[in-house]
GROMACS .gro file of C-alpha atoms in nm:
model
  314
    1MET     CA    1   0.020   0.009  -0.026
    2ARG     CA    2   0.117   0.372  -0.110
    3VAL     CA    3   0.057   0.574   0.228
    4PHE     CA    4   0.065   0.977   0.196
    5ILE     CA    5   0.182   1.109   0.558
    6ALA     CA    6   0.106   1.520   0.614
    7GLY     CA    7   0.286   1.552   0.959
    8THR     CA    8   0.543   1.275   0.932
    9THR     CA    9   0.837   1.457   1.114
   10GLY     CA   10   0.595   1.490   1.431
   11VAL     CA   11   0.562   1.299   1.729
   12ILE     CA   12   0.343   1.010   1.592
   13GLY     CA   13   0.497   1.048   1.202
   14ARG     CA   14   0.821   0.980   1.342
   15ARG     CA   15   0.703   0.631   1.484
   16LEU     CA   16   0.428   0.545   1.199
   17VAL     CA   17   0.661   0.604   0.917
   18PRO     CA   18   0.911   0.310   1.009
   19LEU     CA   19   0.657   0.112   1.150
   20LEU     CA   20   0.468   0.137   0.778
   21ILE     CA   21   0.780   0.052   0.599
   22SER     CA   22   0.871  -0.227   0.806
   23THR     CA   23   0.522  -0.420   0.726
   24GLY     CA   24   0.577  -0.379   0.336
   25HIS     CA   25   0.448  -0.018   0.313
   26GLU     CA   26   0.559   0.253   0.063
   27VAL     CA   27   0.542   0.580   0.254
   28ILE     CA   28   0.524   0.932   0.068
   29GLY     CA   29   0.567   1.231   0.314
   30LEU     CA   30   0.500   1.588   0.291
   31ALA     CA   31   0.741   1.814   0.330
   32ARG     CA   32   0.683   2.201   0.340
   33SER     CA   33   1.085   2.299   0.331
   34TYR     CA   34   1.418   2.154   0.233
   35GLY     CA   35   1.480   2.081   0.610
   36ALA     CA   36   1.187   1.877   0.651
   37GLY     CA   37   1.245   1.686   0.318
   38VAL     CA   38   1.566   1.557   0.454
   39ALA     CA   39   1.416   1.432   0.785
   40ILE     CA   40   1.147   1.246   0.614
   41GLU     CA   41   1.374   1.118   0.406
   42ALA     CA   42   1.604   0.994   0.719
   43LEU     CA   43   1.322   0.849   0.823
   44GLY     CA   44   1.327   0.591   0.496
   45ALA     CA   45   1.002   0.775   0.325
   46ASP     CA   46   1.018   0.941  -0.026
   47VAL     CA   47   0.913   1.295   0.008
   48VAL     CA   48   0.673   1.554  -0.234
   49GLN     CA   49   0.696   1.920  -0.098
   50ALA     CA   50   0.367   2.144  -0.063
   51ASP     CA   51   0.238   2.364   0.171
   52ALA     CA   52  -0.103   2.235   0.332
   53LEU     CA   53  -0.257   2.545   0.343
   54ASP     CA   54  -0.203   2.579  -0.077
   55HIS     CA   55  -0.503   2.412  -0.216
   56ALA     CA   56  -0.344   2.383  -0.587
   57ALA     CA   57  -0.004   2.271  -0.448
   58MET     CA   58  -0.173   1.965  -0.245
   59ARG     CA   59  -0.310   1.880  -0.519
   60ARG     CA   60   0.003   1.836  -0.724
   61ALA     CA   61   0.165   1.678  -0.445
   62VAL     CA   62  -0.084   1.425  -0.410
   63ARG     CA   63  -0.152   1.356  -0.729
   64VAL     CA   64   0.245   1.260  -0.820
   65ALA     CA   65   0.247   1.072  -0.482
   66GLU     CA   66  -0.068   0.856  -0.615
   67PRO     CA   67  -0.184   0.686  -0.250
   68ASP     CA   68  -0.362   0.425  -0.233
   69ALA     CA   69  -0.414   0.605   0.139
   70VAL     CA   70  -0.352   0.915   0.321
   71VAL     CA   71  -0.300   0.997   0.657
   72HIS     CA   72  -0.379   1.383   0.781
   73LEU     CA   73  -0.147   1.428   1.131
   74LEU     CA   74  -0.110   1.767   1.052
   75THR     CA   75  -0.051   2.013   1.352
   76ALA     CA   76   0.157   2.325   1.509
   77ILE     CA   77   0.100   2.301   1.876
   78PRO     CA   78   0.355   2.466   2.051
   79ALA     CA   79   0.618   2.254   2.305
   80ARG     CA   80   0.444   2.449   2.609
   81ILE     CA   81   0.115   2.634   2.583
   82ASN     CA   82  -0.012   2.928   2.793
   83PRO     CA   83  -0.364   2.876   2.859
   84ARG     CA   84  -0.448   3.241   2.839
   85ARG     CA   85  -0.343   3.264   2.491
   86MET     CA   86  -0.442   2.913   2.377
   87SER     CA   87  -0.633   3.090   2.111
   88ARG     CA   88  -0.358   3.242   1.960
   89GLU     CA   89  -0.107   2.966   1.957
   90PHE     CA   90  -0.364   2.738   1.866
   91ALA     CA   91  -0.426   2.942   1.544
   92GLN     CA   92  -0.197   2.765   1.295
   93THR     CA   93  -0.328   2.452   1.397
   94ASN     CA   94  -0.629   2.525   1.362
   95ARG     CA   95  -0.628   2.627   1.036
   96LEU     CA   96  -0.450   2.275   1.000
   97ARG     CA   97  -0.753   2.139   1.081
   98THR     CA   98  -0.965   2.341   0.871
   99GLN     CA   99  -0.857   2.489   0.555
  100GLY     CA  100  -0.552   2.214   0.575
  101THR     CA  101  -0.806   1.891   0.590
  102LEU     CA  102  -1.040   2.014   0.296
  103ASN     CA  103  -0.720   2.094   0.094
  104LEU     CA  104  -0.588   1.727   0.186
  105VAL     CA  105  -0.980   1.567   0.172
  106ASP     CA  106  -1.058   1.705  -0.189
  107ALA     CA  107  -0.627   1.626  -0.327
  108ALA     CA  108  -0.670   1.289  -0.177
  109GLN     CA  109  -1.030   1.236  -0.320
  110GLN     CA  110  -0.914   1.367  -0.681
  111ALA     CA  111  -0.603   1.118  -0.682
  112GLY     CA  112  -0.844   0.837  -0.604
  113ALA     CA  113  -0.703   0.724  -0.245
  114LYS     CA  114  -0.973   0.418  -0.099
  115ARG     CA  115  -0.894   0.522   0.233
  116ILE     CA  116  -0.824   0.912   0.456
  117ILE     CA  117  -0.750   0.899   0.827
  118THR     CA  118  -0.689   1.183   1.019
  119GLN     CA  119  -0.578   1.303   1.371
  120GLY     CA  120  -0.829   1.418   1.620
  121LEU     CA  121  -0.847   1.457   1.994
  122ALA     CA  122  -1.052   1.233   2.288
  123TYR     CA  123  -1.053   1.500   2.554
  124ALA     CA  124  -1.313   1.733   2.386
  125TYR     CA  125  -1.638   1.534   2.522
  126ASP     CA  126  -1.910   1.742   2.703
  127PRO     CA  127  -1.809   1.723   3.092
  128ASP     CA  128  -2.164   1.785   3.230
  129ALA     CA  129  -2.186   1.396   3.266
  130GLN     CA  130  -2.051   1.077   3.432
  131GLY     CA  131  -1.873   0.756   3.301
  132LEU     CA  132  -1.618   0.784   3.042
  133ALA     CA  133  -1.729   0.875   2.687
  134THR     CA  134  -1.764   0.698   2.393
  135GLU     CA  135  -1.773   0.810   2.071
  136ASP     CA  136  -2.141   0.882   2.060
  137VAL     CA  137  -2.083   1.175   2.277
  138PRO     CA  138  -2.076   1.494   2.191
  139PHE     CA  139  -1.804   1.737   2.211
  140TRP     CA  140  -1.830   2.025   2.470
  141GLN     CA  141  -2.159   2.206   2.450
  142HIS     CA  142  -2.021   2.549   2.651
  143PRO     CA  143  -1.660   2.534   2.635
  144PRO     CA  144  -1.426   2.778   2.825
  145LYS     CA  145  -1.388   3.105   2.563
  146GLN     CA  146  -1.038   2.974   2.520
  147PHE     CA  147  -1.095   2.652   2.401
  148GLY     CA  148  -1.409   2.756   2.160
  149PRO     CA  149  -1.194   2.789   1.824
  150VAL     CA  150  -1.044   2.457   1.890
  151LEU     CA  151  -1.360   2.312   1.950
  152ASP     CA  152  -1.518   2.437   1.583
  153ALA     CA  153  -1.152   2.327   1.424
  154LEU     CA  154  -1.201   2.009   1.572
  155ARG     CA  155  -1.595   1.959   1.464
  156GLU     CA  156  -1.499   2.078   1.127
  157LEU     CA  157  -1.217   1.844   1.083
  158GLU     CA  158  -1.461   1.535   1.179
  159ASP     CA  159  -1.701   1.672   0.963
  160LEU     CA  160  -1.454   1.648   0.648
  161THR     CA  161  -1.344   1.354   0.707
  162GLU     CA  162  -1.700   1.205   0.753
  163GLU     CA  163  -1.793   1.331   0.404
  164ALA     CA  164  -1.513   1.167   0.292
  165ARG     CA  165  -1.647   0.858   0.444
  166GLY     CA  166  -1.282   0.818   0.637
  167LEU     CA  167  -1.182   0.799   0.988
  168VAL     CA  168  -1.139   1.010   1.283
  169VAL     CA  169  -0.842   0.873   1.534
  170ARG     CA  170  -0.928   1.098   1.830
  171LEU     CA  171  -0.613   1.032   2.079
  172GLY     CA  172  -0.551   1.138   2.437
  173HIS     CA  173  -0.254   1.294   2.591
  174LEU     CA  174   0.020   1.188   2.434
  175TYR     CA  175   0.318   1.070   2.600
  176GLY     CA  176   0.666   0.867   2.507
  177PRO     CA  177   0.967   0.990   2.273
  178GLY     CA  178   0.895   1.367   2.169
  179THR     CA  179   0.630   1.484   2.368
  180ILE     CA  180   0.585   1.728   2.671
  181TYR     CA  181   0.578   1.418   2.903
  182ALA     CA  182   0.939   1.255   2.783
  183PRO     CA  183   1.178   1.328   2.996
  184GLY     CA  184   1.274   1.669   2.920
  185GLY     CA  185   0.946   1.750   2.802
  186SER     CA  186   0.784   2.094   2.923
  187PHE     CA  187   0.539   1.906   3.125
  188VAL     CA  188   0.807   1.684   3.307
  189ARG     CA  189   1.014   1.976   3.374
  190GLN     CA  190   0.708   2.157   3.548
  191VAL     CA  191   0.621   1.885   3.763
  192ARG     CA  192   1.024   1.847   3.849
  193ALA     CA  193   1.042   2.215   3.938
  194GLY     CA  194   0.704   2.175   4.148
  195LYS     CA  195   0.525   2.441   3.924
  196VAL     CA  196   0.220   2.192   3.845
  197PRO     CA  197  -0.067   2.205   4.155
  198ILE     CA  198  -0.361   1.995   4.222
  199VAL     CA  199  -0.627   2.253   4.084
  200GLY     CA  200  -0.959   2.222   4.324
  201SER     CA  201  -1.023   1.874   4.409
  202GLY     CA  202  -0.836   1.746   4.076
  203ASP     CA  203  -1.134   1.602   3.874
  204GLY     CA  204  -0.982   1.613   3.599
  205THR     CA  205  -0.955   1.324   3.395
  206PHE     CA  206  -0.700   1.217   3.168
  207SER     CA  207  -0.677   0.968   2.886
  208PHE     CA  208  -0.286   0.907   2.807
  209THR     CA  209  -0.218   0.720   2.501
  210HIS     CA  210   0.167   0.634   2.381
  211VAL     CA  211   0.289   0.759   2.042
  212ASP     CA  212   0.343   0.381   1.957
  213ASP     CA  213  -0.026   0.311   2.018
  214ALA     CA  214  -0.135   0.605   1.806
  215ALA     CA  215   0.082   0.456   1.548
  216SER     CA  216  -0.005   0.083   1.565
  217ALA     CA  217  -0.382   0.200   1.573
  218ILE     CA  218  -0.348   0.394   1.252
  219ALA     CA  219  -0.115   0.107   1.079
  220ALA     CA  220  -0.430  -0.116   1.194
  221ALA     CA  221  -0.701   0.133   1.054
  222LEU     CA  222  -0.567   0.137   0.729
  223HIS     CA  223  -0.665  -0.222   0.642
  224SER     CA  224  -0.998  -0.134   0.822
  225HIS     CA  225  -1.288  -0.033   0.647
  226VAL     CA  226  -1.429   0.138   0.979
  227ARG     CA  227  -1.555   0.516   0.965
  228GLY     CA  228  -1.649   0.757   1.190
  229ALA     CA  229  -1.455   0.846   1.500
  230LEU     CA  230  -1.274   0.604   1.713
  231ASN     CA  231  -1.055   0.670   2.086
  232ILE     CA  232  -0.771   0.574   2.096
  233VAL     CA  233  -0.629   0.578   2.477
  234ASP     CA  234  -0.498   0.339   2.733
  235ASP     CA  235  -0.755   0.144   2.927
  236GLU     CA  236  -0.751   0.354   3.223
  237PRO     CA  237  -0.841   0.687   3.236
  238ALA     CA  238  -0.787   0.862   3.557
  239PRO     CA  239  -0.825   1.206   3.759
  240VAL     CA  240  -0.543   1.433   3.803
  241ARG     CA  241  -0.558   1.407   4.150
  242GLU     CA  242  -0.433   1.050   4.104
  243TRP     CA  243  -0.189   1.041   3.830
  244LEU     CA  244   0.009   1.389   3.897
  245PRO     CA  245   0.113   1.239   4.224
  246ILE     CA  246   0.262   0.932   4.078
  247LEU     CA  247   0.469   1.132   3.831
  248ALA     CA  248   0.582   1.325   4.063
  249GLU     CA  249   0.757   1.062   4.272
  250LEU     CA  250   0.856   0.916   3.958
  251LEU     CA  251   1.061   1.174   3.924
  252ASN     CA  252   1.197   1.224   4.229
  253ALA     CA  253   0.985   1.593   4.246
  254PRO     CA  254   0.816   1.742   4.532
  255PRO     CA  255   0.461   1.631   4.563
  256PRO     CA  256   0.209   1.876   4.383
  257GLN     CA  257   0.058   2.121   4.604
  258HIS     CA  258  -0.339   2.217   4.636
  259MET     CA  259  -0.442   2.485   4.447
  260PRO     CA  260  -0.794   2.654   4.509
  261VAL     CA  261  -0.995   2.688   4.217
  262ALA     CA  262  -1.011   3.059   4.246
  263LEU     CA  263  -0.632   3.121   4.264
  264ALA     CA  264  -0.559   2.869   3.951
  265ARG     CA  265  -0.831   3.105   3.773
  266LEU     CA  266  -0.627   3.433   3.819
  267ALA     CA  267  -0.319   3.238   3.722
  268THR     CA  268  -0.477   3.027   3.404
  269GLY     CA  269  -0.768   3.157   3.328
  270GLY     CA  270  -1.111   2.945   3.282
  271TRP     CA  271  -0.913   2.722   3.016
  272GLY     CA  272  -0.652   2.596   3.233
  273VAL     CA  273  -0.914   2.555   3.576
  274ALA     CA  274  -1.144   2.335   3.279
  275PHE     CA  275  -0.825   2.177   3.174
  276MET     CA  276  -0.758   2.026   3.559
  277THR     CA  277  -1.073   1.982   3.667
  278GLN     CA  278  -1.311   1.893   3.411
  279LEU     CA  279  -1.202   1.690   3.093
  280ARG     CA  280  -1.392   1.390   3.081
  281GLY     CA  281  -1.202   1.038   3.015
  282ALA     CA  282  -1.232   0.833   2.678
  283ASP     CA  283  -1.336   0.493   2.632
  284ASN     CA  284  -1.165   0.276   2.405
  285THR     CA  285  -1.376  -0.014   2.375
  286LEU     CA  286  -1.500   0.047   1.987
  287ALA     CA  287  -1.110   0.058   1.887
  288ARG     CA  288  -1.037  -0.254   2.047
  289ARG     CA  289  -1.293  -0.444   1.883
  290VAL     CA  290  -1.284  -0.296   1.528
  291LEU     CA  291  -0.917  -0.269   1.463
  292ASP     CA  292  -0.818  -0.571   1.684
  293TRP     CA  293  -0.653  -0.307   1.845
  294ALA     CA  294  -0.471  -0.297   2.239
  295PRO     CA  295  -0.221  -0.062   2.377
  296ARG     CA  296   0.125  -0.121   2.430
  297TYR     CA  297   0.088  -0.048   2.782
  298SER     CA  298  -0.237  -0.066   2.926
  299SER     CA  299  -0.228   0.179   3.126
  300TRP     CA  300  -0.029   0.481   3.191
  301ARG     CA  301   0.102   0.287   3.548
  302GLN     CA  302   0.326   0.095   3.331
  303GLY     CA  303   0.410   0.350   3.037
  304PHE     CA  304   0.503   0.600   3.287
  305PRO     CA  305   0.778   0.419   3.440
  306ALA     CA  306   0.879   0.252   3.143
  307GLU     CA  307   0.920   0.598   3.003
  308LEU     CA  308   1.051   0.847   3.236
  309THR     CA  309   1.225   0.613   3.561
  310HIS     CA  310   1.563   0.750   3.411
  311ALA     CA  311   1.388   1.098   3.415
  312ALA     CA  312   1.437   1.134   3.771
  313ARG     CA  313   1.807   1.169   3.786
  314PRO     CA  314   1.892   1.560   3.798
   0.00000   0.00000   0.00000
């Protein structure tokens, strides 16, 4: 199978490309610049050059690639996010999820690709209910203002993917090599410095996804006819009050302090508080069944120590 990947050099792409090549696929990566092209070639993939936001250029690039499948992993998320400036810091990612998706889906259809897979989020579900969210649960109905444009972009990405009879892989909080939870990652550095508190009662529930699990799920989906959306997360979503102290202990960091909601709102704004207190965990049952897929680590309880124990050394 010839697979065209937009976002080849991101944290998931760097795991997906070698996986696909090792199983006999031909991989063509999208490069916006010469430097990106060199990095893609170093992974073992062929390269076509274009700007994902240039409609005509994307059509030409995908036509040249002649792919059987197209995978959209493009984002431009900063390594460290200021929750008060989320709308501004996600502006480019929002464009890639809207105009970029439109361009890529159109190019894929014009080139005759039979499979389209796009990357979404598994932690945008409406929090006003109990239990883990299945794929049928709606997105946040009344989100904090800073998260509104992000949700609008996600909805458009999913609508465009659905119209193309494709699949959205909804990913949880990514951890593993190259992520903010990796040794040296921005979140790990903050935890080691004692700068990440438990806000309020710490009820925000995180669903984690190892980057290798994201890659293996996409690889499995290439050979599946399933459409719509799938939650690609581990088996044990957990509230902040549960996983954050364990992460701090693994890093030999100070135990996280507790911060009242009102004080946290002054420091991080409405989205920062919602992120730590309201997120809803996601259920991976459907993905396990229809893709015959399982996470490498069934829980962050195994994955964090495997990835981070050596990061405890100063």
